[in-house]
PDB file of C-alpha atoms in Angstrom:
ATOM      1  CA  MET Y 286      32.732 -18.356  -2.770  1.00 55.00           C
ATOM      2  CA  SER Y 287      32.648 -20.909  -0.014  1.00 64.00           C
ATOM      3  CA  SER Y 288      30.116 -23.656   0.322  1.00 68.00           C
ATOM      4  CA  GLU Y 289      28.738 -22.109   3.512  1.00 73.00           C
ATOM      5  CA  SER Y 290      28.029 -18.730   1.908  1.00 86.00           C
ATOM      6  CA  PHE Y 291      26.377 -20.492  -1.030  1.00 85.00           C
ATOM      7  CA  LYS Y 292      24.127 -22.393   1.383  1.00 87.00           C
ATOM      8  CA  SER Y 293      23.108 -19.212   3.196  1.00 88.00           C
ATOM      9  CA  LEU Y 294      22.442 -17.502  -0.137  1.00 85.00           C
ATOM     10  CA  LEU Y 295      20.369 -20.464  -1.290  1.00 87.00           C
ATOM     11  CA  LYS Y 296      18.372 -20.486   1.972  1.00 90.00           C
ATOM     12  CA  ARG Y 297      17.655 -16.771   1.657  1.00 87.00           C
ATOM     13  CA  GLU Y 298      16.524 -17.161  -1.973  1.00 86.00           C
ATOM     14  CA  ILE Y 299      14.259 -20.089  -1.087  1.00 91.00           C
ATOM     15  CA  LYS Y 300      12.754 -18.083   1.765  1.00 89.00           C
ATOM     16  CA  ASP Y 301      12.151 -15.053  -0.502  1.00 84.00           C
ATOM     17  CA  ALA Y 302      10.677 -17.215  -3.258  1.00 85.00           C
ATOM     18  CA  SER Y 303       8.329 -18.996  -0.852  1.00 90.00           C
ATOM     19  CA  ILE Y 304       7.089 -15.700   0.617  1.00 88.00           C
ATOM     20  CA  TYR Y 305       6.517 -14.321  -2.876  1.00 81.00           C
ATOM     21  CA  SER Y 306       4.706 -17.501  -3.951  1.00 88.00           C
ATOM     22  CA  ALA Y 307       2.535 -17.591  -0.831  1.00 89.00           C
ATOM     23  CA  VAL Y 308       1.420 -13.983  -1.303  1.00 85.00           C
ATOM     24  CA  THR Y 309       0.908 -14.420  -5.048  1.00 85.00           C
ATOM     25  CA  PHE Y 310      -1.321 -17.469  -4.617  1.00 90.00           C
ATOM     26  CA  SER Y 311      -3.136 -16.395  -1.441  1.00 91.00           C
ATOM     27  CA  LEU Y 312      -4.580 -13.124  -2.770  1.00 85.00           C
ATOM     28  CA  PRO Y 313      -6.641 -14.743  -5.555  1.00 90.00           C
ATOM     29  CA  VAL Y 314      -7.837 -17.440  -3.152  1.00 92.00           C
ATOM     30  CA  ILE Y 315      -8.949 -14.827  -0.627  1.00 93.00           C
ATOM     31  CA  ASN Y 316     -10.719 -12.883  -3.377  1.00 87.00           C
ATOM     32  CA  MET Y 317     -12.508 -16.053  -4.465  1.00 92.00           C
ATOM     33  CA  LEU Y 318     -13.610 -16.761  -0.888  1.00 93.00           C
ATOM     34  CA  LEU Y 319     -15.103 -13.258  -0.687  1.00 90.00           C
ATOM     35  CA  ILE Y 320     -17.365 -13.782  -3.724  1.00 89.00           C
ATOM     36  CA  PRO Y 321     -20.377 -15.025  -1.674  1.00 92.00           C
ATOM     37  CA  PHE Y 322     -20.070 -11.936   0.515  1.00 90.00           C
ATOM     38  CA  TYR Y 323     -20.000  -9.715  -2.580  1.00 87.00           C
ATOM     39  CA  TRP Y 324     -23.092 -11.447  -3.989  1.00 88.00           C
ATOM     40  CA  LYS Y 325     -25.049 -10.715  -0.817  1.00 92.00           C
ATOM     41  CA  VAL Y 326     -23.962  -7.110  -0.381  1.00 91.00           C
ATOM     42  CA  LEU Y 327     -23.421  -5.654  -3.877  1.00 88.00           C
ATOM     43  CA  THR Y 328     -26.026  -4.960  -6.523  1.00 89.00           C
ATOM     44  CA  PRO Y 329     -25.426  -5.330 -10.278  1.00 87.00           C
ATOM     45  CA  THR Y 330     -25.073  -1.545 -10.448  1.00 85.00           C
ATOM     46  CA  ASP Y 331     -22.281  -1.706  -7.872  1.00 86.00           C
ATOM     47  CA  TYR Y 332     -20.419  -4.226 -10.033  1.00 87.00           C
ATOM     48  CA  GLY Y 333     -20.716  -1.834 -12.975  1.00 86.00           C
ATOM     49  CA  VAL Y 334     -19.336   1.050 -10.925  1.00 86.00           C
ATOM     50  CA  ILE Y 335     -16.435  -1.132  -9.757  1.00 86.00           C
ATOM     51  CA  ALA Y 336     -15.704  -2.060 -13.386  1.00 88.00           C
ATOM     52  CA  ILE Y 337     -15.784   1.612 -14.447  1.00 88.00           C
ATOM     53  CA  VAL Y 338     -13.419   2.551 -11.628  1.00 88.00           C
ATOM     54  CA  GLY Y 339     -11.126  -0.285 -12.726  1.00 87.00           C
ATOM     55  CA  ILE Y 340     -11.114   0.948 -16.321  1.00 88.00           C
ATOM     56  CA  ILE Y 341     -10.406   4.552 -15.330  1.00 86.00           C
ATOM     57  CA  GLY Y 342      -7.747   3.376 -12.884  1.00 85.00           C
ATOM     58  CA  GLY Y 343      -6.096   1.309 -15.597  1.00 85.00           C
ATOM     59  CA  VAL Y 344      -5.943   4.251 -17.978  1.00 86.00           C
ATOM     60  CA  THR Y 345      -4.628   6.726 -15.409  1.00 88.00           C
ATOM     61  CA  GLY Y 346      -2.284   4.108 -13.937  1.00 84.00           C
ATOM     62  CA  VAL Y 347      -0.277   4.135 -17.156  1.00 84.00           C
ATOM     63  CA  PHE Y 348       0.627   7.783 -16.586  1.00 88.00           C
ATOM     64  CA  LEU Y 349       0.999   7.823 -12.809  1.00 89.00           C
ATOM     65  CA  GLY Y 350       4.610   7.409 -11.750  1.00 86.00           C
ATOM     66  CA  LEU Y 351       5.798   7.359 -15.380  1.00 88.00           C
ATOM     67  CA  SER Y 352       7.231   3.807 -14.909  1.00 89.00           C
ATOM     68  CA  ILE Y 353      10.264   5.213 -13.153  1.00 91.00           C
ATOM     69  CA  ASP Y 354      10.629   1.928 -11.279  1.00 90.00           C
ATOM     70  CA  GLN Y 355      11.875   0.473 -14.578  1.00 92.00           C
ATOM     71  CA  TYR Y 356      14.459   3.272 -14.709  1.00 91.00           C
ATOM     72  CA  ILE Y 357      15.813   2.171 -11.322  1.00 93.00           C
ATOM     73  CA  ASN Y 358      15.902  -1.483 -12.370  1.00 91.00           C
ATOM     74  CA  ARG Y 359      17.682  -0.650 -15.615  1.00 93.00           C
ATOM     75  CA  PHE Y 360      20.348   1.785 -14.431  1.00 94.00           C
ATOM     76  CA  TYR Y 361      21.029   0.963 -10.760  1.00 94.00           C
ATOM     77  CA  TYR Y 362      24.220  -0.988 -11.414  1.00 93.00           C
ATOM     78  CA  GLU Y 363      25.409   1.433 -14.080  1.00 94.00           C
ATOM     79  CA  TRP Y 364      25.450   4.350 -11.649  1.00 95.00           C
ATOM     80  CA  ALA Y 365      28.601   5.015  -9.680  1.00 95.00           C
ATOM     81  CA  GLU Y 366      28.176   3.725  -6.141  1.00 93.00           C
ATOM     82  CA  GLU Y 367      28.501   7.207  -4.630  1.00 94.00           C
ATOM     83  CA  ASP Y 368      25.783   8.558  -6.982  1.00 94.00           C
ATOM     84  CA  ARG Y 369      23.188   5.834  -6.365  1.00 94.00           C
ATOM     85  CA  SER Y 370      21.482   7.497  -3.413  1.00 93.00           C
ATOM     86  CA  ILE Y 371      21.142  10.765  -5.350  1.00 95.00           C
ATOM     87  CA  GLU Y 372      19.786   8.976  -8.431  1.00 95.00           C
ATOM     88  CA  ILE Y 373      17.299   6.953  -6.390  1.00 95.00           C
ATOM     89  CA  GLY Y 374      16.181  10.037  -4.479  1.00 94.00           C
ATOM     90  CA  THR Y 375      15.655  11.885  -7.735  1.00 95.00           C
ATOM     91  CA  ALA Y 376      13.672   8.955  -9.132  1.00 94.00           C
ATOM     92  CA  TRP Y 377      11.475   8.855  -6.016  1.00 94.00           C
ATOM     93  CA  LEU Y 378      10.782  12.597  -6.161  1.00 95.00           C
ATOM     94  CA  LEU Y 379      10.041  12.502  -9.881  1.00 94.00           C
ATOM     95  CA  SER Y 380       7.745   9.489  -9.540  1.00 93.00           C
ATOM     96  CA  TRP Y 381       5.841  10.860  -6.560  1.00 94.00           C
ATOM     97  CA  GLY Y 382       5.645  14.344  -8.065  1.00 94.00           C
ATOM     98  CA  SER Y 383       4.294  13.030 -11.344  1.00 92.00           C
ATOM     99  CA  SER Y 384       1.793  10.817  -9.522  1.00 92.00           C
ATOM    100  CA  PHE Y 385       0.410  13.741  -7.560  1.00 92.00           C
ATOM    101  CA  LEU Y 386       0.523  16.192 -10.450  1.00 93.00           C
ATOM    102  CA  ILE Y 387      -1.050  13.860 -13.002  1.00 92.00           C
ATOM    103  CA  GLY Y 388      -3.520  12.678 -10.360  1.00 91.00           C
ATOM    104  CA  ILE Y 389      -4.580  16.201  -9.466  1.00 92.00           C
ATOM    105  CA  ILE Y 390      -4.963  17.081 -13.150  1.00 93.00           C
ATOM    106  CA  SER Y 391      -6.875  13.874 -13.964  1.00 92.00           C
ATOM    107  CA  ILE Y 392      -9.521  14.285 -11.246  1.00 92.00           C
ATOM    108  CA  PRO Y 393     -11.236  17.387 -12.738  1.00 94.00           C
ATOM    109  CA  ILE Y 394     -10.810  16.081 -16.288  1.00 93.00           C
ATOM    110  CA  ILE Y 395     -12.443  12.762 -15.454  1.00 91.00           C
ATOM    111  CA  PHE Y 396     -15.104  14.604 -13.437  1.00 93.00           C
ATOM    112  CA  LEU Y 397     -16.025  16.535 -16.594  1.00 94.00           C
ATOM    113  CA  ILE Y 398     -15.882  13.493 -18.878  1.00 92.00           C
ATOM    114  CA  THR Y 399     -17.738  11.014 -16.632  1.00 89.00           C
ATOM    115  CA  PRO Y 400     -21.279  12.297 -17.330  1.00 91.00           C
ATOM    116  CA  TYR Y 401     -20.750  11.799 -21.066  1.00 92.00           C
ATOM    117  CA  LEU Y 402     -19.016   8.426 -20.928  1.00 86.00           C
ATOM    118  CA  PHE Y 403     -20.976   6.934 -18.019  1.00 84.00           C
ATOM    119  CA  PRO Y 404     -24.219   8.932 -17.690  1.00 87.00           C
ATOM    120  CA  LYS Y 405     -25.778   6.713 -15.006  1.00 83.00           C
ATOM    121  CA  VAL Y 406     -22.780   6.741 -12.666  1.00 83.00           C
ATOM    122  CA  ASN Y 407     -22.108   9.551 -10.192  1.00 85.00           C
ATOM    123  CA  PHE Y 408     -18.523  10.750  -9.982  1.00 86.00           C
ATOM    124  CA  PHE Y 409     -18.696  11.119  -6.211  1.00 86.00           C
ATOM    125  CA  PRO Y 410     -17.899   9.050  -4.197  1.00 87.00           C
ATOM    126  CA  TYR Y 411     -16.953   5.890  -6.115  1.00 85.00           C
ATOM    127  CA  ILE Y 412     -15.014   7.123  -9.135  1.00 87.00           C
ATOM    128  CA  PHE Y 413     -13.366   9.839  -7.057  1.00 91.00           C
ATOM    129  CA  LEU Y 414     -12.289   7.322  -4.406  1.00 90.00           C
ATOM    130  CA  GLY Y 415     -11.095   4.940  -7.117  1.00 88.00           C
ATOM    131  CA  LEU Y 416      -8.899   7.671  -8.577  1.00 90.00           C
ATOM    132  CA  LEU Y 417      -7.488   8.527  -5.159  1.00 92.00           C
ATOM    133  CA  SER Y 418      -6.775   4.858  -4.581  1.00 89.00           C
ATOM    134  CA  GLN Y 419      -4.950   4.627  -7.909  1.00 89.00           C
ATOM    135  CA  ILE Y 420      -2.881   7.721  -7.090  1.00 91.00           C
ATOM    136  CA  PHE Y 421      -1.843   6.398  -3.684  1.00 91.00           C
ATOM    137  CA  ASN Y 422      -1.169   2.898  -5.045  1.00 87.00           C
ATOM    138  CA  SER Y 423       1.259   4.371  -7.569  1.00 89.00           C
ATOM    139  CA  LEU Y 424       3.437   5.741  -4.761  1.00 89.00           C
ATOM    140  CA  ASP Y 425       4.724   2.368  -3.587  1.00 87.00           C
ATOM    141  CA  VAL Y 426       5.985   1.129  -6.962  1.00 89.00           C
ATOM    142  CA  VAL Y 427       9.293   3.012  -6.822  1.00 91.00           C
ATOM    143  CA  ALA Y 428       9.819   2.100  -3.169  1.00 89.00           C
ATOM    144  CA  PHE Y 429       9.360  -1.584  -3.936  1.00 87.00           C
ATOM    145  CA  ALA Y 430      11.665  -1.353  -6.964  1.00 90.00           C
ATOM    146  CA  THR Y 431      14.331   0.212  -4.753  1.00 91.00           C
ATOM    147  CA  LEU Y 432      13.966  -2.452  -2.078  1.00 86.00           C
ATOM    148  CA  ARG Y 433      14.084  -5.205  -4.694  1.00 85.00           C
ATOM    149  CA  ILE Y 434      17.218  -3.899  -6.396  1.00 88.00           C
ATOM    150  CA  LYS Y 435      19.040  -3.304  -3.101  1.00 84.00           C
ATOM    151  CA  ARG Y 436      18.248  -6.818  -1.951  1.00 75.00           C
TER     152      ARG Y 436
END
């Protein structure tokens, strides 16, 4: 490996690390700056609904996608080079299929359970929209894992 290729590799890694660091640190700062806005607009009940949606999203998030992104990270370099695209495609289809299937199954189940667990919170629109958000957020995990491993 020549010195020039090492320098270009080092520059690329520094650039990637600085982008990652900037995004990682900027999101919490932006959220903190939005707190006064939240205090003016949201009621204590709204905070409770947001917390409930977060709890339900955390529980369903464990099952959505089945952590197939870890499968890609673990086995990518063990697959034969000609089989990688097939394996990744299969992982994407399995992850997306499980996200939609488990998501579609979880919506009516949580709709039936919500009145017993959280009697003062309506399922529609907040918990329903939170579940949809969790389902759609689970779709990008495998894509990002693929981009990361190919980088």
